[in-house]
Short mmCIF file of C-alpha atoms in Angstrom, two decimals:
data_model
loop_
_atom_site.label_atom_id
_atom_site.label_comp_id
_atom_site.label_asym_id
_atom_site.label_seq_id
_atom_site.Cartn_x
_atom_site.Cartn_y
_atom_site.Cartn_z
CA MET U 67 0.00 0.00 0.00
CA LEU U 68 2.83 2.41 0.84
CA VAL U 69 4.29 2.02 -2.66
CA GLY U 70 0.93 2.92 -4.14
CA LEU U 71 0.61 5.99 -1.95
CA LEU U 72 4.06 7.23 -2.89
CA SER U 73 3.44 6.90 -6.62
CA TRP U 74 1.29 10.00 -6.60
CA ALA U 75 1.96 13.33 -8.31
CA PRO U 76 0.69 16.91 -7.97
CA VAL U 77 -2.48 18.32 -9.39
CA ALA U 78 -2.95 21.96 -10.43
CA HIS U 79 -5.95 23.45 -8.62
CA ALA U 80 -7.94 26.50 -9.64
CA GLN U 81 -8.54 27.35 -5.97
CA THR U 82 -8.72 25.63 -2.60
CA ASP U 83 -11.74 24.50 -0.60
CA GLU U 84 -10.03 24.08 2.79
CA ILE U 85 -7.61 26.45 4.53
CA GLN U 86 -6.87 24.78 7.85
CA VAL U 87 -3.99 23.33 9.86
CA TYR U 88 -4.87 19.93 11.38
CA ASP U 89 -4.15 19.61 15.12
CA ALA U 90 -4.89 15.87 15.69
CA GLU U 91 -8.19 16.60 17.47
CA ILE U 92 -10.98 14.32 16.22
CA THR U 93 -14.68 13.72 16.78
CA ALA U 94 -15.56 11.53 19.77
CA PRO U 95 -16.47 7.91 18.96
CA GLY U 96 -20.07 7.60 17.82
CA ARG U 97 -20.47 11.36 17.26
CA ILE U 98 -20.84 13.34 14.02
CA ASN U 99 -19.17 16.69 13.33
CA LEU U 100 -20.06 19.22 10.65
CA THR U 101 -17.36 21.71 9.65
CA TRP U 102 -18.36 24.30 7.07
CA HIS U 103 -15.41 25.87 5.22
CA ASN U 104 -15.74 29.14 3.30
CA ASN U 105 -12.95 31.18 1.69
CA PHE U 106 -13.37 34.51 -0.13
CA THR U 107 -10.75 36.35 -2.21
CA PRO U 108 -11.33 40.14 -2.11
CA ALA U 109 -8.11 40.80 -4.03
CA GLY U 110 -6.30 38.16 -6.05
CA ARG U 111 -5.40 36.76 -9.43
CA ALA U 112 -7.70 38.08 -12.15
CA ARG U 113 -7.08 35.14 -14.48
CA ALA U 114 -7.87 31.46 -14.06
CA VAL U 115 -4.95 29.24 -13.06
CA ILE U 116 -6.06 26.48 -15.46
CA PRO U 117 -7.91 26.75 -18.81
CA GLY U 118 -11.62 27.19 -18.12
CA GLY U 119 -10.97 27.35 -14.40
CA VAL U 120 -12.28 29.58 -11.63
CA VAL U 121 -10.98 33.16 -11.55
CA PRO U 122 -9.75 33.57 -7.93
CA GLU U 123 -10.52 37.27 -7.46
CA HIS U 124 -13.97 37.88 -5.91
CA ALA U 125 -14.74 34.13 -5.84
CA LEU U 126 -16.15 32.30 -2.81
CA ASN U 127 -15.06 28.68 -2.35
CA GLY U 128 -16.36 26.32 0.27
CA VAL U 129 -17.48 22.88 1.34
CA PRO U 130 -19.42 21.19 4.16
CA GLU U 131 -17.19 18.56 5.79
CA PHE U 132 -18.91 15.69 7.59
CA ALA U 133 -16.86 13.58 10.02
CA TYR U 134 -17.68 10.51 12.11
CA GLY U 135 -15.66 9.40 15.13
CA VAL U 136 -15.02 5.67 14.65
CA THR U 137 -12.59 5.17 17.56
CA GLU U 138 -10.49 7.39 19.80
CA TRP U 139 -7.75 7.33 17.15
CA PHE U 140 -9.67 7.09 13.84
CA GLU U 141 -12.09 9.50 12.16
CA ALA U 142 -13.73 9.06 8.74
CA GLY U 143 -15.01 12.01 6.75
CA THR U 144 -16.30 13.38 3.47
CA TYR U 145 -16.33 16.78 1.79
CA LEU U 146 -19.58 17.19 -0.17
CA PRO U 147 -20.21 19.23 -2.19
CA ILE U 148 -17.15 21.35 -2.91
CA TYR U 149 -18.55 24.51 -4.49
CA THR U 150 -17.67 27.94 -5.90
CA LEU U 151 -19.72 31.10 -6.16
CA THR U 152 -17.93 32.83 -9.04
CA ARG U 153 -17.28 36.54 -9.42
CA ASP U 154 -20.25 36.78 -11.81
CA GLY U 155 -22.65 35.04 -9.40
CA ARG U 156 -22.67 31.50 -10.84
CA LEU U 157 -22.75 28.54 -8.44
CA GLN U 158 -20.49 25.68 -9.55
CA PHE U 159 -20.01 22.13 -8.27
CA ASP U 160 -16.27 21.46 -7.98
CA GLY U 161 -15.97 17.92 -6.65
CA VAL U 162 -16.07 15.63 -3.63
CA LYS U 163 -13.47 14.12 -1.27
CA LEU U 164 -13.21 11.22 1.18
CA ARG U 165 -10.74 11.13 4.05
CA ALA U 166 -9.37 8.91 6.81
CA LEU U 167 -7.68 10.56 9.80
CA PHE U 168 -5.51 8.62 12.26
CA VAL U 169 -4.21 10.40 15.39
CA SER U 170 -2.69 9.96 18.82
CA PRO U 171 -5.75 9.71 21.13
CA HIS U 172 -6.68 12.70 23.30
CA ALA U 173 -4.23 15.03 21.57
CA HIS U 174 -5.22 17.99 23.76
CA GLU U 175 -3.92 16.13 26.83
CA ARG U 176 -0.52 15.33 25.31
CA ARG U 177 2.57 17.51 25.18
CA LEU U 178 3.57 15.95 21.85
CA PHE U 179 0.79 14.92 19.47
CA TYR U 180 0.79 13.47 15.98
CA GLY U 181 -1.28 11.84 13.26
CA VAL U 182 -1.76 11.43 9.52
CA ASN U 183 -4.66 12.18 7.18
CA PHE U 184 -5.32 10.49 3.83
CA GLU U 185 -7.64 11.99 1.22
CA LEU U 186 -9.00 10.87 -2.14
CA GLY U 187 -10.95 13.31 -4.29
CA TYR U 188 -12.81 13.70 -7.56
CA ASN U 189 -12.41 17.07 -9.32
CA ALA U 190 -14.60 18.82 -11.88
CA PRO U 191 -12.66 19.96 -15.01
CA HIS U 192 -12.81 23.64 -13.98
CA TRP U 193 -11.43 22.83 -10.51
CA ALA U 194 -8.26 20.87 -11.28
CA THR U 195 -6.22 19.43 -14.15
CA SER U 196 -6.74 15.85 -12.96
CA ARG U 197 -10.09 14.17 -12.35
CA PHE U 198 -8.71 12.26 -9.36
CA ALA U 199 -6.31 13.52 -6.72
CA GLY U 200 -5.05 12.59 -3.28
CA GLU U 201 -3.31 13.96 -0.23
CA ILE U 202 -1.09 12.67 2.55
CA ARG U 203 -1.06 15.08 5.50
CA PRO U 204 1.25 14.24 8.41
CA ILE U 205 0.45 16.05 11.65
CA VAL U 206 3.01 16.85 14.33
CA GLY U 207 2.61 19.36 17.13
CA VAL U 208 3.53 20.31 20.66
CA HIS U 209 1.66 21.99 23.52
CA LEU U 210 3.87 24.43 25.45
CA GLY U 211 1.57 25.84 28.10
CA ARG U 212 -0.68 28.33 26.32
CA VAL U 213 1.28 27.97 23.08
CA ASP U 214 0.64 25.37 20.35
CA LEU U 215 3.11 24.76 17.52
CA ILE U 216 1.84 22.56 14.68
CA ALA U 217 3.19 21.47 11.29
CA ASN U 218 1.41 19.69 8.42
CA PRO U 219 4.06 18.78 5.77
CA ILE U 220 1.48 17.94 3.08
CA LEU U 221 2.09 15.90 -0.07
CA GLU U 222 -0.45 16.18 -2.91
CA THR U 223 -0.80 13.93 -5.94
CA ASP U 224 -2.63 13.02 -9.12
CA PHE U 225 -1.21 9.46 -9.12
CA ASN U 226 1.50 9.95 -11.74
CA GLY U 227 4.93 9.40 -10.24
CA PHE U 228 6.89 9.81 -6.99
CA GLY U 229 9.11 12.67 -8.17
CA LYS U 230 6.09 14.79 -9.06
CA LEU U 231 4.56 14.67 -5.61
CA ASP U 232 3.64 18.27 -4.73
CA PHE U 233 4.96 19.65 -1.43
CA ALA U 234 2.43 22.04 0.14
CA PRO U 235 3.28 22.50 3.84
CA ALA U 236 1.10 24.29 6.38
CA ALA U 237 2.05 25.46 9.88
CA ARG U 238 0.41 27.14 12.85
CA ALA U 239 1.58 28.95 16.00
CA ALA U 240 -1.31 29.63 18.41
CA TYR U 241 -1.69 31.30 21.80
CA ALA U 242 -4.65 30.53 24.08
CA LEU U 243 -6.13 33.74 25.47
CA SER U 244 -8.59 31.71 27.56
CA GLU U 245 -10.34 28.33 27.51
CA ARG U 246 -12.57 29.61 24.67
CA PHE U 247 -10.45 32.01 22.63
CA ALA U 248 -7.11 31.71 20.86
CA VAL U 249 -5.14 33.77 18.36
CA ALA U 250 -2.78 32.29 15.80
CA LEU U 251 -0.51 32.84 12.84
CA GLU U 252 -0.83 30.27 10.05
CA HIS U 253 1.41 29.85 7.02
CA TYR U 254 0.35 27.98 3.87
CA ALA U 255 2.70 27.29 0.98
CA ASP U 256 3.04 25.29 -2.23
CA PHE U 257 6.64 24.64 -3.28
CA GLY U 258 5.77 22.53 -6.32
CA PRO U 259 6.98 19.02 -7.24
CA LEU U 260 9.60 17.29 -5.09
CA GLU U 261 11.78 16.56 -8.12
CA ARG U 262 12.18 20.29 -8.78
CA PHE U 263 10.71 23.05 -6.62
CA LEU U 264 9.26 26.11 -8.31
CA PRO U 265 11.23 29.39 -8.34
CA HIS U 266 10.57 31.40 -5.18
CA SER U 267 8.45 34.03 -6.94
CA GLU U 268 6.16 31.35 -8.42
CA ARG U 269 5.53 29.52 -5.16
CA SER U 270 2.27 30.06 -3.33
CA GLN U 271 2.78 31.48 0.17
CA THR U 272 0.11 33.04 2.38
CA LEU U 273 0.31 34.21 6.00
CA PHE U 274 -2.95 34.26 8.00
CA ALA U 275 -3.88 36.04 11.21
CA VAL U 276 -6.52 33.87 12.90
CA LEU U 277 -9.01 34.15 15.76
CA ASP U 278 -10.51 30.92 17.18
CA TYR U 279 -13.51 30.38 19.44
CA GLY U 280 -14.55 27.00 20.81
CA GLU U 281 -17.02 25.73 23.42
CA SER U 282 -18.98 22.50 24.02
CA GLY U 283 -18.63 21.01 20.55
CA ASP U 284 -19.07 24.29 18.69
CA GLY U 285 -16.33 26.35 17.10
CA ILE U 286 -15.60 29.34 14.89
CA GLU U 287 -12.34 30.10 13.10
CA PHE U 288 -11.90 33.42 11.28
CA GLY U 289 -8.76 34.43 9.45
CA VAL U 290 -7.38 37.06 7.10
CA GLY U 291 -4.51 36.02 4.84
CA ARG U 292 -1.95 38.06 2.95
CA GLY U 293 -0.16 36.68 -0.10
CA LEU U 294 3.63 36.84 0.13
CA THR U 295 4.57 36.14 -3.51
CA ARG U 296 3.32 37.18 -6.92
CA GLY U 297 2.02 33.64 -7.47
CA THR U 298 -0.42 34.05 -4.56
CA ASP U 299 -3.70 35.91 -4.13
CA SER U 300 -3.12 39.23 -2.35
CA LEU U 301 -5.92 38.96 0.20
CA VAL U 302 -7.99 35.95 1.33
CA VAL U 303 -10.59 35.73 4.09
CA LYS U 304 -11.59 32.39 5.65
CA LEU U 305 -14.46 31.42 7.93
CA ILE U 306 -14.87 27.94 9.43
CA LEU U 307 -17.94 26.96 11.46
CA MET U 308 -17.97 23.71 13.50
CA HIS U 309 -20.68 21.79 15.35
CA ASP U 310 -20.83 18.33 16.97
CA PHE U 311 -24.05 16.32 16.82
#
């Protein structure tokens, strides 16, 4: 199975449906969680990244994510439907994804926590260059009192060769203001294929300032991101709403 996973390659996306750093927290066994992702680009690229693709500027991308806690260390989920509200007001269906998340149980109680997430997705032609794509997302983090440091060294693929695996790391540094509120800085990047990284100016890099609220199975995450390279949208706003059933 490992050989099959590592024979993946990158896929060029028009936009992204999920802007989030995974922290190894999962839904309790037997419970269902709904996480609703929405990302809006007030100022960004005025041309589609792929032929016939979504123009990033003034587009809203999002997806409802449904997760089920299978055990204390395994969560299964689906993203359905991935959608875009384009700059001219058209609603488009972009695809669907399945995922399996394996973590160290009770991550919030551990100093060092870790996990790995696997995803398999189907993409509409205007959303990505490949109809099928996948992701391997390792999770490693540490709790240092009120401070959390988390890294997700993500590998993306369209199943076409090890050397073309796309390296798209994400990282988060958070500070807990109280039991309910936290502030964070998050960095998202796309360096391109492992066999040859893109030139610095062509890499995607965005830095987000984030405010989190969480209480009794409900959560809100709001962030404003600034693009750091010319290959990145200048300004992106994200809103994530979470609820356990």
